Structures are given as C-alpha cells and as structure tokens.
Short mmCIF file of C-alpha atoms and ligand atoms in Angstrom, two decimals:
data_model
loop_
_atom_site.label_atom_id
_atom_site.label_comp_id
_atom_site.label_asym_id
_atom_site.label_seq_id
_atom_site.Cartn_x
_atom_site.Cartn_y
_atom_site.Cartn_z
CA MET Z 1 108.90 121.34 76.52
CA ALA Z 2 111.71 121.21 79.07
CA TYR Z 3 111.26 119.31 82.32
CA PRO Z 4 110.68 121.87 85.11
CA ASP Z 5 112.91 122.75 88.08
CA LEU Z 6 112.10 120.85 91.25
CA TYR Z 7 111.64 122.17 94.79
CA LEU Z 8 109.90 121.65 98.10
CA MET Z 9 106.80 123.82 98.45
CA ILE Z 10 106.62 124.82 102.10
CA ASP Z 11 104.44 127.67 103.37
CA GLY Z 12 104.12 129.02 99.84
CA GLN Z 13 107.92 129.13 99.32
CA ARG Z 14 109.85 127.13 96.74
CA LEU Z 15 112.86 125.65 98.53
CA SER Z 16 115.88 123.92 96.99
CA GLY Z 17 119.67 123.86 97.36
CA GLY Z 18 120.83 124.84 100.85
CA GLY Z 19 122.94 121.70 101.23
CA ARG Z 20 119.88 119.46 101.06
CA ARG Z 21 120.33 115.88 99.84
CA THR Z 22 118.94 115.23 96.37
CA HIS Z 23 117.28 112.41 94.41
CA LYS Z 24 117.80 112.03 90.68
CA VAL Z 25 114.55 111.89 88.71
CA VAL Z 26 114.85 109.70 85.63
CA ASN Z 27 112.89 109.38 82.38
CA PRO Z 28 111.79 105.71 82.28
CA ALA Z 29 111.56 105.81 78.47
CA THR Z 30 115.31 106.45 78.13
CA GLY Z 31 116.87 105.98 81.56
CA ALA Z 32 118.27 109.52 81.22
CA PRO Z 33 118.27 111.85 84.23
CA LEU Z 34 115.69 114.66 84.16
CA ALA Z 35 116.54 116.75 87.25
CA ASP Z 36 117.68 116.65 90.87
CA LEU Z 37 114.94 116.72 93.47
CA PRO Z 38 115.77 118.37 96.82
CA LEU Z 39 114.91 116.18 99.82
CA ALA Z 40 113.43 117.65 102.99
CA ASN Z 41 115.45 117.69 106.20
CA ALA Z 42 113.97 117.71 109.71
CA ALA Z 43 113.86 121.53 109.84
CA ASP Z 44 111.90 121.60 106.54
CA LEU Z 45 109.37 119.14 107.92
CA ASP Z 46 109.00 121.13 111.14
CA ALA Z 47 108.43 124.29 109.08
CA ALA Z 48 105.78 122.47 107.06
CA LEU Z 49 104.07 121.22 110.23
CA ALA Z 50 103.98 124.72 111.77
CA ALA Z 51 102.54 126.14 108.55
CA ALA Z 52 99.97 123.32 108.33
CA GLN Z 53 98.76 124.13 111.85
CA ARG Z 54 98.36 127.80 110.91
CA GLY Z 55 96.82 126.90 107.55
CA PHE Z 56 94.26 124.64 109.22
CA ARG Z 57 93.06 127.40 111.56
CA ARG Z 58 92.66 129.66 108.55
CA TRP Z 59 91.04 127.17 106.17
CA ARG Z 60 88.57 125.58 108.57
CA ASP Z 61 86.90 129.02 108.75
CA SER Z 62 86.75 129.43 104.97
CA THR Z 63 83.30 129.58 103.41
CA ALA Z 64 81.98 126.87 101.13
CA HIS Z 65 82.20 129.45 98.41
CA ASP Z 66 85.95 130.04 99.06
CA ARG Z 67 86.70 126.31 98.86
CA ALA Z 68 84.58 125.76 95.76
CA ALA Z 69 86.20 128.76 94.04
CA VAL Z 70 89.69 127.32 94.63
CA LEU Z 71 88.73 123.83 93.43
CA GLN Z 72 86.89 125.09 90.35
CA GLY Z 73 89.64 127.59 89.57
CA ALA Z 74 92.28 124.86 89.80
CA ALA Z 75 90.15 122.63 87.55
CA ARG Z 76 89.98 125.42 84.94
CA LEU Z 77 93.75 125.89 85.11
CA MET Z 78 94.29 122.17 84.71
CA VAL Z 79 92.24 122.23 81.52
CA GLU Z 80 94.31 125.17 80.24
CA ARG Z 81 97.55 123.42 81.23
CA GLN Z 82 96.44 119.93 80.19
CA GLU Z 83 99.16 119.45 77.59
CA GLU Z 84 101.94 120.74 79.86
CA LEU Z 85 100.78 118.56 82.78
CA ALA Z 86 100.41 115.49 80.58
CA ARG Z 87 103.90 115.89 79.11
CA ILE Z 88 105.45 116.20 82.57
CA ALA Z 89 103.66 113.04 83.71
CA THR Z 90 104.77 111.10 80.63
CA LEU Z 91 108.37 112.28 80.96
CA GLU Z 92 108.75 111.23 84.58
CA GLN Z 93 106.42 108.21 84.75
CA GLY Z 94 106.43 106.74 81.25
CA LYS Z 95 102.72 106.34 80.50
CA THR Z 96 101.47 107.38 77.06
CA LEU Z 97 100.46 110.97 76.47
CA ALA Z 98 96.90 109.81 75.73
CA GLU Z 99 96.69 108.21 79.18
CA ALA Z 100 98.30 111.24 80.84
CA ARG Z 101 95.83 113.62 79.19
CA ALA Z 102 92.95 111.45 80.40
CA GLU Z 103 94.43 111.49 83.89
CA VAL Z 104 94.43 115.30 83.89
CA MET Z 105 90.76 115.32 82.90
CA MET Z 106 89.92 112.75 85.58
CA ASN Z 107 91.37 115.15 88.11
CA VAL Z 108 89.46 118.09 86.62
CA GLY Z 109 86.27 116.08 87.11
CA LEU Z 110 87.14 115.31 90.72
CA PHE Z 111 87.93 118.92 91.65
CA ASN Z 112 84.67 120.09 90.05
CA PHE Z 113 82.70 117.36 91.85
CA TYR Z 114 84.24 118.29 95.20
CA ALA Z 115 83.53 121.98 94.51
CA GLY Z 116 79.84 121.07 94.35
CA GLU Z 117 79.94 118.75 97.36
CA VAL Z 118 81.40 121.49 99.57
CA PHE Z 119 77.91 123.05 99.66
CA ARG Z 120 76.42 119.77 100.92
CA LEU Z 121 78.50 119.12 104.05
CA TYR Z 122 75.32 119.08 106.12
CA GLY Z 123 74.86 118.29 109.79
CA ARG Z 124 71.46 117.75 111.43
CA THR Z 125 69.32 118.86 114.36
CA LEU Z 126 67.65 116.35 116.65
CA VAL Z 127 64.08 116.30 118.01
CA ARG Z 128 64.15 117.92 121.47
CA PRO Z 129 61.63 119.67 123.81
CA ALA Z 130 61.19 123.46 123.56
CA GLY Z 131 64.17 125.29 125.07
CA GLN Z 132 66.61 122.52 124.28
CA ARG Z 133 68.60 122.04 121.13
CA SER Z 134 70.85 119.22 119.95
CA MET Z 135 72.91 119.35 116.78
CA VAL Z 136 75.25 117.04 114.95
CA THR Z 137 77.90 119.02 113.11
CA LYS Z 138 80.64 118.11 110.68
CA GLU Z 139 84.06 119.66 111.19
CA PRO Z 140 87.35 119.21 109.33
CA VAL Z 141 89.51 116.59 111.03
CA GLY Z 142 92.65 118.77 111.09
CA PRO Z 143 95.99 118.83 109.24
CA VAL Z 144 96.40 115.79 106.97
CA ALA Z 145 99.64 114.00 106.01
CA ALA Z 146 99.14 112.44 102.58
CA PHE Z 147 101.42 109.99 100.75
CA ALA Z 148 100.88 109.50 97.03
CA PRO Z 149 102.62 106.95 94.77
CA TRP Z 150 104.02 107.30 91.27
CA ASN Z 151 101.60 105.30 89.13
CA PHE Z 152 99.08 108.13 88.67
CA PRO Z 153 101.40 111.12 89.09
CA ILE Z 154 98.58 113.65 88.59
CA GLY Z 155 95.53 111.74 89.81
CA ASN Z 156 97.03 110.52 93.09
CA PRO Z 157 98.19 113.98 94.25
CA GLY Z 158 94.86 115.40 93.06
CA ARG Z 159 92.94 112.98 95.24
CA LYS Z 160 95.21 113.56 98.22
CA LEU Z 161 94.88 117.36 97.96
CA GLY Z 162 91.28 117.73 96.79
CA ALA Z 163 89.44 116.00 99.64
CA PRO Z 164 91.18 117.80 102.56
CA ILE Z 165 90.82 121.16 100.82
CA ALA Z 166 87.10 120.56 100.25
CA ALA Z 167 86.66 119.50 103.89
CA GLY Z 168 88.46 122.56 105.31
CA CYS Z 169 91.68 120.82 106.34
CA SER Z 170 95.27 121.71 105.60
CA VAL Z 171 97.45 119.06 103.96
CA ILE Z 172 101.12 118.17 103.67
CA LEU Z 173 101.58 116.02 100.57
CA LYS Z 174 104.55 113.73 100.11
CA ALA Z 175 104.20 112.54 96.56
CA ALA Z 176 106.53 109.92 95.12
CA GLU Z 177 110.12 111.04 94.60
CA GLU Z 178 109.99 109.41 91.12
CA THR Z 179 107.23 111.77 89.91
CA PRO Z 180 107.57 115.07 91.77
CA ALA Z 181 107.00 117.57 88.96
CA SER Z 182 103.45 116.34 88.27
CA ALA Z 183 102.52 116.73 91.93
CA LEU Z 184 104.05 120.22 92.07
CA ALA Z 185 102.15 121.21 88.91
CA VAL Z 186 98.82 120.08 90.44
CA LEU Z 187 99.58 122.00 93.64
CA GLN Z 188 100.52 125.08 91.59
CA CYS Z 189 97.08 125.06 89.94
CA LEU Z 190 95.47 125.21 93.39
CA ILE Z 191 97.79 127.98 94.57
CA ASP Z 192 97.25 129.97 91.38
CA ALA Z 193 93.51 129.58 91.97
CA GLY Z 194 93.91 131.31 95.33
CA LEU Z 195 94.73 128.58 97.85
CA PRO Z 196 96.92 130.00 100.66
CA GLY Z 197 100.42 128.47 100.75
CA ASP Z 198 100.06 127.18 104.31
CA VAL Z 199 96.91 125.19 103.45
CA ALA Z 200 98.55 122.80 100.98
CA GLN Z 201 102.28 122.04 100.83
CA ALA Z 202 104.49 119.50 99.07
CA VAL Z 203 107.54 117.82 100.55
CA PHE Z 204 109.79 115.07 99.22
CA GLY Z 205 112.41 113.09 101.06
CA VAL Z 206 113.53 109.69 102.22
CA PRO Z 207 110.03 108.16 102.53
CA ASP Z 208 110.58 106.46 105.88
CA GLU Z 209 112.14 109.59 107.39
CA VAL Z 210 109.32 111.84 106.20
CA SER Z 211 106.51 109.55 107.26
CA ARG Z 212 108.01 108.90 110.71
CA HIS Z 213 108.56 112.62 111.27
CA LEU Z 214 105.10 113.73 110.15
CA LEU Z 215 103.21 110.89 111.81
CA ALA Z 216 105.02 111.44 115.13
CA SER Z 217 103.69 115.00 115.25
CA PRO Z 218 100.46 115.64 117.19
CA ILE Z 219 99.70 118.41 114.67
CA ILE Z 220 98.79 115.79 112.05
CA ARG Z 221 95.29 114.40 112.72
CA LYS Z 222 94.85 112.19 109.68
CA MET Z 223 97.03 110.09 107.41
CA SER Z 224 96.05 109.18 103.86
CA PHE Z 225 98.23 106.66 102.03
CA THR Z 226 98.13 105.03 98.61
CA GLY Z 227 100.74 102.36 97.90
CA SER Z 228 101.67 98.80 98.68
CA THR Z 229 100.08 96.73 101.44
CA PRO Z 230 103.37 96.18 103.37
CA VAL Z 231 104.12 99.93 103.52
CA GLY Z 232 100.47 100.64 104.34
CA LYS Z 233 100.54 98.27 107.31
CA HIS Z 234 103.75 99.90 108.56
CA LEU Z 235 102.28 103.41 108.29
CA ALA Z 236 98.99 102.36 109.88
CA LYS Z 237 100.96 101.24 112.94
CA LEU Z 238 102.77 104.59 113.10
CA ALA Z 239 99.43 106.43 112.81
CA ALA Z 240 97.92 104.26 115.54
CA GLU Z 241 100.57 105.47 118.04
CA ASP Z 242 98.78 108.82 118.06
CA CYS Z 243 95.26 107.54 117.24
CA LYS Z 244 95.23 109.37 113.91
CA ARG Z 245 92.43 108.78 111.42
CA THR Z 246 93.53 106.84 108.33
CA THR Z 247 92.49 106.28 104.74
CA MET Z 248 94.43 103.39 103.23
CA GLU Z 249 94.33 102.67 99.51
CA LEU Z 250 96.57 99.62 99.17
CA GLY Z 251 97.33 96.92 96.66
CA GLY Z 252 94.99 94.61 94.78
CA HIS Z 253 95.06 91.43 92.72
CA GLY Z 254 91.96 91.97 90.56
CA PRO Z 255 90.08 88.75 89.78
CA VAL Z 256 88.05 88.65 86.53
CA LEU Z 257 85.34 85.97 86.33
CA VAL Z 258 84.51 85.19 82.69
CA PHE Z 259 81.50 82.93 82.03
CA ALA Z 260 80.73 81.13 78.78
CA ASP Z 261 77.54 83.17 78.26
CA ALA Z 262 79.41 86.52 78.25
CA ASP Z 263 79.93 88.72 75.19
CA ILE Z 264 83.49 87.45 74.76
CA ASP Z 265 84.57 89.95 72.11
CA LYS Z 266 83.43 92.90 74.22
CA ALA Z 267 85.05 91.35 77.29
CA LEU Z 268 88.35 90.84 75.48
CA ASP Z 269 88.42 94.34 73.97
CA THR Z 270 87.79 95.84 77.41
CA LEU Z 271 90.05 93.54 79.42
CA VAL Z 272 93.10 93.62 77.15
CA ALA Z 273 93.00 97.44 77.05
CA GLY Z 274 92.53 97.50 80.85
CA LYS Z 275 95.30 94.99 81.54
CA TYR Z 276 98.05 96.82 79.66
CA ARG Z 277 96.96 100.36 80.58
CA ASN Z 278 99.87 102.12 82.31
CA ALA Z 279 101.90 98.93 81.70
CA GLY Z 280 99.72 97.17 84.27
CA GLN Z 281 100.85 99.47 87.08
CA VAL Z 282 97.31 100.11 88.27
CA CYS Z 283 95.91 98.95 91.60
CA VAL Z 284 92.56 97.98 90.01
CA SER Z 285 94.20 96.27 87.03
CA PRO Z 286 92.44 93.07 85.89
CA THR Z 287 95.02 90.41 86.81
CA ARG Z 288 93.70 86.93 87.64
CA PHE Z 289 91.49 85.77 84.76
CA VAL Z 290 89.20 83.09 86.13
CA VAL Z 291 87.67 81.60 82.99
CA GLU Z 292 84.84 79.05 82.75
CA SER Z 293 86.02 75.87 81.06
CA ASP Z 294 83.73 76.02 77.97
CA VAL Z 295 85.09 79.38 76.85
CA TYR Z 296 88.68 79.03 78.02
CA GLU Z 297 90.33 78.22 74.66
CA PRO Z 298 88.67 81.02 72.60
CA PHE Z 299 89.21 83.50 75.43
CA LEU Z 300 92.93 82.68 75.67
CA LYS Z 301 93.35 82.86 71.90
CA GLY Z 302 91.50 86.18 71.68
CA PHE Z 303 93.63 87.59 74.48
CA ILE Z 304 96.87 86.53 72.76
CA ASP Z 305 95.71 88.00 69.41
CA ARG Z 306 94.85 91.37 70.91
CA ALA Z 307 97.85 91.63 73.26
CA GLY Z 308 100.15 90.80 70.34
CA ARG Z 309 99.00 93.97 68.56
CA ILE Z 310 100.01 96.35 71.39
CA ALA Z 311 102.77 98.73 70.27
CA VAL Z 312 105.27 99.30 73.10
CA GLY Z 313 107.37 102.48 73.00
CA ASP Z 314 108.12 105.93 74.39
CA GLY Z 315 104.92 107.45 75.78
CA LEU Z 316 105.65 110.68 73.88
CA ASP Z 317 105.35 108.78 70.56
CA PRO Z 318 101.68 108.85 69.46
CA ALA Z 319 102.09 105.36 67.98
CA SER Z 320 102.78 103.82 71.41
CA ILE Z 321 99.90 102.04 73.10
CA MET Z 322 101.97 100.98 76.14
CA GLY Z 323 104.94 102.87 77.59
CA PRO Z 324 107.85 101.60 79.69
CA MET Z 325 107.52 100.51 83.30
CA ALA Z 326 108.05 103.33 85.76
CA ASN Z 327 111.28 102.15 87.35
CA PRO Z 328 113.82 99.29 87.28
CA ARG Z 329 112.31 97.78 90.46
CA ARG Z 330 109.26 96.79 88.43
CA LEU Z 331 111.42 95.11 85.74
CA ASP Z 332 113.20 93.09 88.42
CA ALA Z 333 109.85 92.15 89.93
CA MET Z 334 108.55 90.98 86.53
CA ASP Z 335 111.65 88.82 85.92
CA ARG Z 336 111.37 87.29 89.38
CA LEU Z 337 107.60 86.64 89.37
CA ILE Z 338 107.33 85.35 85.79
CA GLY Z 339 110.48 83.23 86.10
CA GLU Z 340 109.25 81.62 89.30
CA ALA Z 341 105.79 80.90 87.85
CA ALA Z 342 107.31 79.30 84.72
CA ALA Z 343 109.62 77.20 86.91
CA LYS Z 344 106.55 76.02 88.84
CA GLY Z 345 104.87 74.88 85.59
CA ALA Z 346 102.95 77.89 84.23
CA THR Z 347 102.81 78.21 80.43
CA LEU Z 348 104.37 81.39 79.05
CA GLU Z 349 101.99 82.17 76.16
CA MET Z 350 103.69 85.42 75.15
CA GLY Z 351 106.11 88.10 76.35
CA GLY Z 352 107.96 87.49 79.60
CA ARG Z 353 111.00 89.54 78.61
CA ARG Z 354 112.48 93.01 78.71
CA ILE Z 355 112.59 94.98 75.44
CA GLY Z 356 115.79 96.79 74.34
CA ASN Z 357 118.69 98.11 76.38
CA THR Z 358 117.50 101.66 76.98
CA GLY Z 359 114.51 102.53 79.11
CA TYR Z 360 112.47 100.18 81.25
CA TYR Z 361 110.39 98.35 78.63
CA PHE Z 362 108.75 95.01 79.28
CA ALA Z 363 106.72 93.02 76.75
CA PRO Z 364 102.99 92.43 77.24
CA THR Z 365 102.93 89.03 78.91
CA ILE Z 366 100.41 86.21 79.27
CA LEU Z 367 100.78 83.20 81.54
CA SER Z 368 98.25 80.35 81.54
CA ASN Z 369 97.78 77.29 83.75
CA VAL Z 370 99.46 79.17 86.58
CA PRO Z 371 99.76 77.11 89.78
CA LEU Z 372 98.05 78.71 92.75
CA ASP Z 373 101.23 78.47 94.80
CA ALA Z 374 103.24 80.58 92.32
CA ALA Z 375 104.16 83.90 93.93
CA ILE Z 376 102.54 85.84 91.09
CA MET Z 377 99.15 84.31 91.99
CA ASN Z 378 99.48 85.67 95.52
CA GLU Z 379 101.51 88.89 95.28
CA GLU Z 380 100.36 91.98 93.34
CA PRO Z 381 102.36 91.81 90.08
CA PHE Z 382 101.83 95.50 89.23
CA GLY Z 383 103.01 94.97 85.67
CA PRO Z 384 101.89 94.03 82.15
CA VAL Z 385 101.11 90.39 82.89
CA ALA Z 386 97.79 88.54 82.58
CA LEU Z 387 97.29 85.27 84.49
CA ILE Z 388 94.69 83.09 82.74
CA ASN Z 389 93.36 79.90 84.35
CA ARG Z 390 90.55 77.48 83.57
CA HIS Z 391 87.83 76.73 86.15
CA ALA Z 392 84.99 74.22 86.22
CA ASP Z 393 82.01 76.10 87.62
CA GLU Z 394 80.67 79.17 89.38
CA ALA Z 395 81.41 77.98 92.91
CA ALA Z 396 85.06 77.31 92.08
CA MET Z 397 85.34 80.67 90.35
CA ILE Z 398 83.96 82.60 93.32
CA ALA Z 399 86.26 80.67 95.67
CA GLU Z 400 89.27 81.62 93.52
CA ALA Z 401 88.21 85.28 93.38
CA ASN Z 402 87.99 85.47 97.19
CA ARG Z 403 91.05 83.29 97.89
CA LEU Z 404 93.48 86.16 98.47
CA PRO Z 405 93.54 88.65 101.33
CA TYR Z 406 93.22 91.50 98.81
CA GLY Z 407 89.83 93.06 98.04
CA LEU Z 408 90.09 96.11 95.82
CA ALA Z 409 88.52 95.67 92.37
CA ALA Z 410 86.83 92.55 91.00
CA TYR Z 411 85.15 91.99 87.65
CA VAL Z 412 82.54 89.60 86.32
CA TRP Z 413 81.47 88.99 82.73
CA THR Z 414 78.19 87.13 82.23
CA ALA Z 415 74.90 87.72 80.42
CA ASP Z 416 72.88 86.04 83.18
CA GLY Z 417 71.19 88.75 85.27
CA ALA Z 418 70.61 86.58 88.32
CA ARG Z 419 74.24 85.49 88.30
CA GLN Z 420 75.41 89.09 87.94
CA ARG Z 421 73.62 90.05 91.16
CA ARG Z 422 74.63 86.86 93.00
CA ILE Z 423 78.30 87.27 92.19
CA ALA Z 424 78.42 91.03 92.78
CA ARG Z 425 77.19 90.24 96.29
CA GLU Z 426 79.61 87.36 96.86
CA LEU Z 427 82.79 89.10 95.72
CA GLU Z 428 84.91 90.41 98.58
CA ALA Z 429 85.95 93.70 96.99
CA GLY Z 430 85.43 97.43 97.39
CA MET Z 431 84.53 97.85 93.71
CA VAL Z 432 82.85 95.41 91.33
CA GLY Z 433 82.58 95.80 87.57
CA VAL Z 434 79.78 93.81 85.91
CA ASN Z 435 80.40 93.55 82.15
CA THR Z 436 82.54 96.69 82.34
CA GLY Z 437 86.05 97.82 83.21
CA MET Z 438 84.83 101.23 84.38
CA ILE Z 439 84.68 100.98 88.15
CA GLY Z 440 85.29 104.57 89.18
CA GLY Z 441 84.15 108.13 88.68
CA SER Z 442 84.45 111.39 90.56
CA ASP Z 443 81.08 110.72 92.22
CA SER Z 444 81.86 107.12 93.20
CA PRO Z 445 83.82 105.86 96.24
CA PHE Z 446 87.17 104.32 95.35
CA GLY Z 447 88.65 101.98 97.94
CA GLY Z 448 89.05 98.42 99.10
CA VAL Z 449 88.48 95.90 101.86
CA LYS Z 450 90.72 93.40 103.67
CA TRP Z 451 94.42 93.96 102.80
CA SER Z 452 93.45 96.47 100.13
CA GLY Z 453 92.79 98.99 102.86
CA HIS Z 454 89.90 100.95 104.26
CA GLY Z 455 88.12 104.23 103.69
CA ALA Z 456 87.46 105.68 100.28
CA GLU Z 457 88.59 108.47 98.03
CA ASP Z 458 86.37 110.26 95.48
CA GLY Z 459 82.61 110.63 95.86
CA PRO Z 460 81.03 112.23 98.92
CA GLU Z 461 82.87 109.52 100.91
CA GLY Z 462 86.22 111.10 99.99
CA ILE Z 463 85.33 114.32 101.79
CA GLU Z 464 83.53 112.53 104.62
CA ALA Z 465 86.86 110.80 105.38
CA CYS Z 466 88.34 114.22 106.22
CA LEU Z 467 85.49 115.25 108.56
CA ILE Z 468 84.77 114.51 112.18
CA THR Z 469 81.31 114.38 113.67
CA LYS Z 470 80.55 116.47 116.75
CA ALA Z 471 77.34 116.34 118.78
CA ILE Z 472 76.43 119.63 120.51
CA HIS Z 473 73.64 119.56 123.13
CA GLU Z 474 72.14 122.81 124.51
CA GLY Z 475 70.02 122.64 127.66
P1 LIG I 1 107.00 100.55 97.80
O1 LIG I 1 106.15 99.66 98.58
O2 LIG I 1 108.41 100.75 98.23
O3 LIG I 1 106.37 102.01 97.68
C1 LIG I 1 105.01 102.24 97.38
C2 LIG I 1 104.77 103.73 97.61
O4 LIG I 1 104.90 104.00 99.00
C3 LIG I 1 105.78 104.66 96.93
O5 LIG I 1 105.11 105.80 96.46
C4 LIG I 1 106.78 105.01 98.03
O6 LIG I 1 107.36 106.30 97.85
C5 LIG I 1 105.90 105.00 99.25
N1 LIG I 1 106.61 104.62 100.45
C6 LIG I 1 107.45 103.58 100.61
N2 LIG I 1 107.89 103.52 101.88
C7 LIG I 1 107.30 104.54 102.54
C8 LIG I 1 107.34 105.01 103.88
N3 LIG I 1 108.04 104.40 104.82
N4 LIG I 1 106.62 106.11 104.19
C9 LIG I 1 105.87 106.74 103.26
N5 LIG I 1 105.78 106.33 101.99
C10 LIG I 1 106.48 105.25 101.63
O7 LIG I 1 106.99 100.01 96.37
P2 LIG I 1 107.29 100.58 94.94
O8 LIG I 1 108.41 99.79 94.38
O9 LIG I 1 107.34 102.06 94.83
O10 LIG I 1 105.95 100.09 94.28
C11 LIG I 1 105.74 98.71 94.19
C12 LIG I 1 104.50 98.25 94.84
O11 LIG I 1 103.71 99.27 95.41
C13 LIG I 1 103.64 97.63 93.77
O12 LIG I 1 103.95 96.28 93.68
C14 LIG I 1 102.26 97.88 94.23
O13 LIG I 1 101.85 96.76 94.98
C15 LIG I 1 102.34 99.04 95.15
N6 LIG I 1 101.75 100.26 94.63
C16 LIG I 1 100.42 100.41 94.76
C17 LIG I 1 99.82 101.55 94.28
C18 LIG I 1 98.33 101.74 94.41
O14 LIG I 1 97.78 102.48 93.64
N7 LIG I 1 97.68 101.12 95.39
C19 LIG I 1 100.58 102.53 93.67
C20 LIG I 1 101.96 102.36 93.56
C21 LIG I 1 102.54 101.22 94.07
#
C-alpha cells in the first residue's frame, strides 16, 4: 500500500500546494521520506476558525441520535479500514503492525462507547415551590483546539476528535506533523460517516505558530493537549490569557512497586511487554522499577532474560516485537540520558546503543543501581529503557514512587490485599494498576495529577470535559 497524499482539511476541503511551506514526513524504519506535508498559514487558520464557529452553531443543535450515528458509523469504517489505517500508522510512526491494529480497535471501542454516552448527557431539575422551576443543564463548551502527539497516531487524534463531537462541539485538530496521515484517515472515517466538514477539521503547521494563533482567538473555548510537560505548561499559559477550559495529558515517569510476595513471573511477563511496547514511547510506560530487596536479584535476572528475547526490526515485518523509535530526537535523548546515568554510576545491564545505520533503532535497555540524581530518574525517558533499583521496605518504596512531580500511571505488584489497598491510596497518580498493566479502557478516565496534567479523556469524564454547566431558574 502506498503512503497517501497529505493535505490540510479545512471546512471539508483538502488543501495543499498554493505556495505553502512543507514538512517532510519520514519513515522511522528506514529514514526515507514518505511525503511532503503542507503547513497552514495564518489565512488557513483563520478559515478554520471561521468554519469552527459555524460548525459549532450547527453541531450543538444536533440530536443525540445524529452524534451517535456519526461515531458508530466512523467506528464501523475503522473496522473495515483497519489494515489500511494500521499500515499508515506503522509507516509514519514505526510501531509494529500488531500494535497499530490494536490501536485502531482501541479507537473503535472509544467511538462506540461515546456513541452510547451521548444519550446520557443528563441535567437535573431542582426541588422548587409550585410555579417555579430550576434546572441544571449541560451544554457543549464551544469550539475546541486540540493538539495530539505522534506516539499514538490513531488513538490520540481519535480521543481529541471523539469527545468534542459527542459533546456537540466543533474541533480543530492539530495532530503531530510526524504522523499526519493517520490523523487524516481517522477524520475521514468521521466525515464519511456523515460529520459536516466544519465540525471537525485538521491543520498542521509550525506547532508554536498554530497554537499561538488558535489560542489567541476568542472563538476557541477549550484547549486539549497531549504531549510533554514543558509544552503543556506553555500552552496552559496561553489558554489562561483568554480563560479557556483545558484538558492536559502530559508526561509521566511510571513507578512500579514490586514486592517479594508478588507473582514474579506474571509481573515480569506483563512488565517487560509493557516497557518495550511502542519502543517505550508511551506516557503510562512502566519506567522506574522499585523492587523490594528480597526479590531484587531474581527480578533483575528475569527482566534481562525476557528483554534479551525481544526482536527489534521494521514494524511491517511480522517477526518484529519492537519497532524503531519515532524520530532522531528520541535517539539523541536516549544517548544523553543513558550516558549521563552510566557516568554517574548506574550499571548498564543490557542495550544502551543504537542498532544499525538506517532507521531509528535503539536496543532494549536496562539500567540498575541508578542514582536518584541521574537525569533519567527525574526526566521522562520516553524510550525503551527500564530503570531497576533495590529498596528496603514499603515506606521507602512509596516515598520513591511519589518523589517526582509527575503523577500519571503507577503500578504495584503484591499478593497482600491490605497492602494493595493501602498503596493504591498512597500513590499520587491518576491511574493505578494493581497486579496488572491494563490501566485504561474506553469506559475509564485516562489522565494524571501534578505535572502530568489535569482533566481526563475517555470514560464519561472525557465528554464531561467538553461540557459546561448552566443553571436556569424560572420564577
Ligand atoms: P515536544 O515537547 O517538542 O513535543 C511534544 C508534542 O507537542 C508534539 O506532538 C509536538 O508537535 C507538540 N508541540 C510542541 N510544541 C508545541 C507548541 N508550541 N504548540 C502546540 N504543540 C506543540 O517533544 P517531542 O520531541 O515531540 O516529544 C518528546 C517528549 O514529549 C517526550 O519526552 C515525552 O515526554 C513527551 N510526549 C508525551 C506524550 C504523551 O502521551 N503524554 C506523547 C508524545 C510526547
């Protein structure tokens, strides 16, 4: 299958050429260029804003049935187009086809869940004397500007589009310039299912230019961002200038507390697969392994054994378990973070190097005895590296888990029921996995606390984040 042509999707029109600047999209498995992506200019963004205003007035009056029909129709089309979507995602992002197919189905589940939730956007009436009436209603917040990163090229755009559409908002999506074709393919499913072209649009550009332009406009009433904490803080400040609502899904540094009483084989099978999924470029990736002393040696050995069996290669090759990293920035970050940790005294148990001269491959890596002042213990590595340290007891393990300002996903492995509940309560995180790596689902809120952001996507909470509450009192 050939990689598709790229365009801006503004007011239902595919726009390209016209003297616009371009960005070269590259296949991370080979480093070869795939296509030129047109970048929006100021006039394009103004056209998108005007259409979003019109689209909002239209879509806020749509029936629950209209919205559900679009979401369900798009879900059906995504199932039909699963292979095509998955191949596009693998070509431009690098992940394996198996992971890309699963990502499509995750999005199908979310659209179907939201289609059901649309019928449950209830308000309420209050107790009042005869002749008076007071109501609390839910209304769509208004046009949304949404920024999606490259690590889940289908799932991130799906989340950013699905919730506003379910809530009755219009949305301008700026997906990552590295993975535009996946985002356009998701949007096309919605449009083919009947969504008007002014309700959901896709622009690409110089990220800072686009976000400043859209967030300066009073038309936009909500910003939704997924990406790094530094960019999130910058965008939150821009949104605050106009008191816009925000949903911020930022970075993490997932702690994993492993106690000696845990089922260590099950923990290792789950954690090694989770660590190297998408070459570690996952915000909820298990990263800091906080292991109780008694089980430290067998845990480390089991981790090394399993990680050593991971086949790294082109995501299109069915034999590959882990694909390349998505871009050369991540390779540079791995070299810097691993090199600095080793210089500070960490033990490099395996990996720690690039693979080959073509494509952006990096070996599955394990560091142990990592000093707490190493940058990698404080900065989200966002790569295929596990940090495994020994700890004396539960109190020290909880302190390490909560040491960082991040609070996205945290995991605990223990057979002790009382400890499971105690630790789940103590962990400062938006999502906690107890003896599992599965911490999401279309019906479950996905989001963090502290520097990992605020608000949630998925679940009823994802739609709620696109609604405002209005109290109406009749005398
Ligand atoms: P980055 O911080 O430059 O960009 C992160 C994302 O934000 C990208 O999609 C980018 O296009 C977008 N972005 C950057 N500047 C922007 C701006 N001014 N306005 C709007 N969007 C903007 O980093 P990167 O090199 O692309 O990714 C590296 C880091 O980003 C990782 O280390 C990780 O911490 C974080 N990240 C997090 C997630 C997540 O799921 N939370 C996803 C991707 C990247």
